[in-house]
mmCIF file of C-alpha atoms in Angstrom:
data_model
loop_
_atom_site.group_PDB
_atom_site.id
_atom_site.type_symbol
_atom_site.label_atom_id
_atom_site.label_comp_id
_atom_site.label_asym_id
_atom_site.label_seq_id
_atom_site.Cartn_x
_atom_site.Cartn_y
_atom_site.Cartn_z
ATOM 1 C CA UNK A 1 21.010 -8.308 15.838
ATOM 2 C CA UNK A 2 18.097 -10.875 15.551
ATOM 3 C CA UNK A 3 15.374 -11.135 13.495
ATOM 4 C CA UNK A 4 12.431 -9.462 15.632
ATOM 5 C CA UNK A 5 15.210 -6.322 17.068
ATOM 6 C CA UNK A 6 15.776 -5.673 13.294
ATOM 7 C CA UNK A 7 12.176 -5.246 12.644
ATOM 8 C CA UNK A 8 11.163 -3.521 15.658
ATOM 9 C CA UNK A 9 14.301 -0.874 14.861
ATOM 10 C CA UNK A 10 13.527 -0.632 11.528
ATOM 11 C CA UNK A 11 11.424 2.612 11.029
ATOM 12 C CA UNK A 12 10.476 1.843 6.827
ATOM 13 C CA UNK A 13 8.844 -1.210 8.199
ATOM 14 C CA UNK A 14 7.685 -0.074 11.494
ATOM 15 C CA UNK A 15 5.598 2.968 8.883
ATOM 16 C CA UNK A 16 4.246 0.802 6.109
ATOM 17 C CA UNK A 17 2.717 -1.648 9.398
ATOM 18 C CA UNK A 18 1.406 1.114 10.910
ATOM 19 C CA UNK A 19 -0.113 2.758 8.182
ATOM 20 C CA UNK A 20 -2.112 -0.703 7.332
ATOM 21 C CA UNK A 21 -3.137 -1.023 10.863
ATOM 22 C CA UNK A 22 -4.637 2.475 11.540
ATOM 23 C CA UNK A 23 -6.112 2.630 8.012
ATOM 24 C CA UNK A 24 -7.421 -0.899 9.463
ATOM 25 C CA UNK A 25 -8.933 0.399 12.426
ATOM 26 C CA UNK A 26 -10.141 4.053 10.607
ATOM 27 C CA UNK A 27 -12.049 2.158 8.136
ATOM 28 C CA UNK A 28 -13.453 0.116 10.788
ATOM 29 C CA UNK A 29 -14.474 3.254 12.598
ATOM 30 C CA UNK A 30 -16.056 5.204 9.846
ATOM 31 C CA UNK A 31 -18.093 1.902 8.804
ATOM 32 C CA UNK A 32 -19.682 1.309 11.901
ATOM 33 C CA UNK A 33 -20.224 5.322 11.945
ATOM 34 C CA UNK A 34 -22.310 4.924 8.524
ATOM 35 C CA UNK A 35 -23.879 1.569 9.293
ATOM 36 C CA UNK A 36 -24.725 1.643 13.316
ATOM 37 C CA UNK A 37 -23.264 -1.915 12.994
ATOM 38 C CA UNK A 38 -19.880 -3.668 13.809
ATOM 39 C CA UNK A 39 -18.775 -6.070 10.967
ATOM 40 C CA UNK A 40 -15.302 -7.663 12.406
ATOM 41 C CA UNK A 41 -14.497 -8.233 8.696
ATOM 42 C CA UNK A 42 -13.759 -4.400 8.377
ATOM 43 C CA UNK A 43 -11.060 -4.986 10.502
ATOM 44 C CA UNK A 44 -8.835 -7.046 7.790
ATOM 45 C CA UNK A 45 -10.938 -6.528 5.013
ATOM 46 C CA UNK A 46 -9.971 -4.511 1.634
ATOM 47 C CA UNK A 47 -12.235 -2.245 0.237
ATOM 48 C CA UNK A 48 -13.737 1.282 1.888
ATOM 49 C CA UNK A 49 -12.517 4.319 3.584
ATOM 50 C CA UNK A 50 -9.268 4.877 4.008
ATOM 51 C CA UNK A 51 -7.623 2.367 1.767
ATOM 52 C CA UNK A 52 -5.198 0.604 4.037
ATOM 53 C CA UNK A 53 -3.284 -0.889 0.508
ATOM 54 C CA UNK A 54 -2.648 3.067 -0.277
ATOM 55 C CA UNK A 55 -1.760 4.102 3.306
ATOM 56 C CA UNK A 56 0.551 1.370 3.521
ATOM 57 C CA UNK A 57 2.417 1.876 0.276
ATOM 58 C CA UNK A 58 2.495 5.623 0.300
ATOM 59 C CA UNK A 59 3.629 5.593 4.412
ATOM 60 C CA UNK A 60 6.463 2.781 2.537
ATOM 61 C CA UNK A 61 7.485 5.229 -0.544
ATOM 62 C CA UNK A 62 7.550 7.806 2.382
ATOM 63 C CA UNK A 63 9.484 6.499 5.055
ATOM 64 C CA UNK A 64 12.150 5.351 1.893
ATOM 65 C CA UNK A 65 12.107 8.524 0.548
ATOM 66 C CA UNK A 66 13.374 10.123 3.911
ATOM 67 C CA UNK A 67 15.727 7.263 4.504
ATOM 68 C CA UNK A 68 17.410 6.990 1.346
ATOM 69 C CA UNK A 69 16.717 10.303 -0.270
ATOM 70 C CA UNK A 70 14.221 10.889 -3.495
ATOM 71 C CA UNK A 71 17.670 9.663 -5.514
ATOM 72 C CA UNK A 72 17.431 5.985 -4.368
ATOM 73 C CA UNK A 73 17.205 3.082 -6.221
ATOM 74 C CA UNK A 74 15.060 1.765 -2.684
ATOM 75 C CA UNK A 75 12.904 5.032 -3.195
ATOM 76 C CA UNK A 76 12.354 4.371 -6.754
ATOM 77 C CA UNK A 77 11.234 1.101 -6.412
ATOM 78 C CA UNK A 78 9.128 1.812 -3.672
ATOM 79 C CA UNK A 79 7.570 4.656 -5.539
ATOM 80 C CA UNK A 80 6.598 2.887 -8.520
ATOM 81 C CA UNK A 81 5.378 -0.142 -6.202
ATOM 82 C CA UNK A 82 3.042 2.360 -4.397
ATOM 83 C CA UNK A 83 2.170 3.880 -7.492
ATOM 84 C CA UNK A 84 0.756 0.319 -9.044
ATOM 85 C CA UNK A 85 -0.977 -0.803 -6.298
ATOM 86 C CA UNK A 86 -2.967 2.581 -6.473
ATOM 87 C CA UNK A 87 -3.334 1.927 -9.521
ATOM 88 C CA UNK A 88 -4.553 -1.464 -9.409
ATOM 89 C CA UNK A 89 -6.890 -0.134 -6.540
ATOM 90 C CA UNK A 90 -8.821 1.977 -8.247
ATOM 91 C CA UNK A 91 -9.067 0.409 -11.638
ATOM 92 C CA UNK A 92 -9.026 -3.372 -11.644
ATOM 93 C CA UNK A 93 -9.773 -4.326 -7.940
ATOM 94 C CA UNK A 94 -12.761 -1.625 -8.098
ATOM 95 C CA UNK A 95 -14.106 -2.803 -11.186
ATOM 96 C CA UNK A 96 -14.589 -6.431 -9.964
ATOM 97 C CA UNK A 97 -16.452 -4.952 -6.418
ATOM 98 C CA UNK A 98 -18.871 -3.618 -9.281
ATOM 99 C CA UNK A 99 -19.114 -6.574 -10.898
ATOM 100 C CA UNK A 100 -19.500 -8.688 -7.876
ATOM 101 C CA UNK A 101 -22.234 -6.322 -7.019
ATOM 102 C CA UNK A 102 -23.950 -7.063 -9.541
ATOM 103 C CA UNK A 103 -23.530 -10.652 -9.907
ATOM 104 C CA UNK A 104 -24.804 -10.809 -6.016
ATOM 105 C CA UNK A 105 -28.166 -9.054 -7.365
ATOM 106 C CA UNK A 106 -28.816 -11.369 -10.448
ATOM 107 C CA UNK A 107 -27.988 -14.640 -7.802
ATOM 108 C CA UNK A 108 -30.380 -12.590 -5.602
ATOM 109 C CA UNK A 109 -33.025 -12.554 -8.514
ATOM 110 C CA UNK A 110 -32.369 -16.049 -10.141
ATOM 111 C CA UNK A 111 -32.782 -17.256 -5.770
ATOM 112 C CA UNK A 112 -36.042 -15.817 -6.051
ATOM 113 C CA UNK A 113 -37.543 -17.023 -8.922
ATOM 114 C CA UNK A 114 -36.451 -20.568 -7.521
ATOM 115 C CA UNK A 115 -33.409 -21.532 -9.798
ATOM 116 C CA UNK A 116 -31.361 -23.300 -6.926
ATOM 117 C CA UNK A 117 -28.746 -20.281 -6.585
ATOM 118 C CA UNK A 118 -27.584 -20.041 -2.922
ATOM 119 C CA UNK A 119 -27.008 -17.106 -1.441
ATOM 120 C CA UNK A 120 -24.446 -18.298 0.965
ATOM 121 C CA UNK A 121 -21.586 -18.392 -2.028
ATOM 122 C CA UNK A 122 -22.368 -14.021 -2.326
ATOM 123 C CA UNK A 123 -19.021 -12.625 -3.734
ATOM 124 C CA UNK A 124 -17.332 -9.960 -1.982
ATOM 125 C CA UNK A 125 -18.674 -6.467 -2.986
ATOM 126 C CA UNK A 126 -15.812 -4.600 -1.023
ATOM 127 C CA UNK A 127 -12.651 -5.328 -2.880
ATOM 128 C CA UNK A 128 -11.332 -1.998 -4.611
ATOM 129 C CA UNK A 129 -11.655 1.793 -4.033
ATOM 130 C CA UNK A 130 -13.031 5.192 -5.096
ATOM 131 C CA UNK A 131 -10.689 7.945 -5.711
ATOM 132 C CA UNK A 132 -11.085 9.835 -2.551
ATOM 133 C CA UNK A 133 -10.240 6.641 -0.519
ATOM 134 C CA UNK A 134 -7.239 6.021 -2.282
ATOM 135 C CA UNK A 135 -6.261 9.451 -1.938
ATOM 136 C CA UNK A 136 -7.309 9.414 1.827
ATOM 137 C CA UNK A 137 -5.104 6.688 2.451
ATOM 138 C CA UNK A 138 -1.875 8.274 0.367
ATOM 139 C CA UNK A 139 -2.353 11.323 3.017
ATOM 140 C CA UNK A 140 -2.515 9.094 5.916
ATOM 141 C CA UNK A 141 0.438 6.745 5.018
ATOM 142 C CA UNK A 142 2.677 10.323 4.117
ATOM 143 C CA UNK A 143 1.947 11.216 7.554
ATOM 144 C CA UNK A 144 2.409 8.323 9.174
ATOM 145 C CA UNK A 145 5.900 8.120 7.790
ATOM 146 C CA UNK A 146 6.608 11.737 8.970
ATOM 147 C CA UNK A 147 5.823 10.856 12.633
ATOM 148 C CA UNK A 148 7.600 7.790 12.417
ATOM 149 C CA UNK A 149 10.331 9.378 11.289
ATOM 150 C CA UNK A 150 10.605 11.877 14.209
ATOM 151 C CA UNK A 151 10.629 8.360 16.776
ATOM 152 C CA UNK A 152 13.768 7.125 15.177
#
């Protein structure tokens, strides 16, 4: 079996890339929904609603899970893997969107007042999540996996 086959008959891999691309192309729905504009950035882009990080690690725990059975070593680590980058989405990664924020309104200030800032270097404001997103993109991953798992 070559390289591609394996991937394209593997249904753990086949989940987690499917639950980053429709959390992808959700989250670029919804935005232009709430914006009434397209940003193509949305489309790879972290940050917003669903998390894609949290689809695609809980549709990878998932589609383990139902491989290998909850008693796996490859569910275990997948788990805990899933549960970190959660983790990491909410806390650390959302904190510096805040900060960035924040920073982009004080370069936005000190631009005005005529200190030399430009605004072209503005940090990226959509980096981590809220609760509900991460949540939103657990439930989408989980089912992702599920349907998945009825295809193979």
């Amino acid at each position: 079996m070559n390289f591609f086959s394996g991937i394209a008959n593997n249904e753990i891999f086949i989940s987690a890339g499917l639950g980053w691309l429709i959390a992808q192309f959700l989250k670029t729905i919804i935005h232009t929904a709430l914006t009434k504009s397209f940003v193509a950035e949305r489309m790879v882009g972290s940050g917003g609603m669903p998390s894609s990080h949290s689809s695609t690690v809980c549709a990878l725990a998932t589609s383990t899970c139902i491989r290998y059975g909850s008693a796996s070593f490859e569910f275990a680590i997948a788990a805990f893997f899933a549960i970190v980058v959660m983790y990491d989405a909410i806390g650390v990664r959302r904190e510096t969107g805040i900060q960035a924020k924040v920073l982009n309104e004080m370069m936005e200030l000190f631009s005005r007042m005529g200190k030399g800032v430009s605004m072209e270097d503005r940090l990226k404001e959509f980096i981590g999540h809220t609760p509900l997103q991460v949540l939103a993109g657990a439930i989408l991953g989980i089912l992702i996996a599920f349907v998945v798992a009825n295809f193979y």
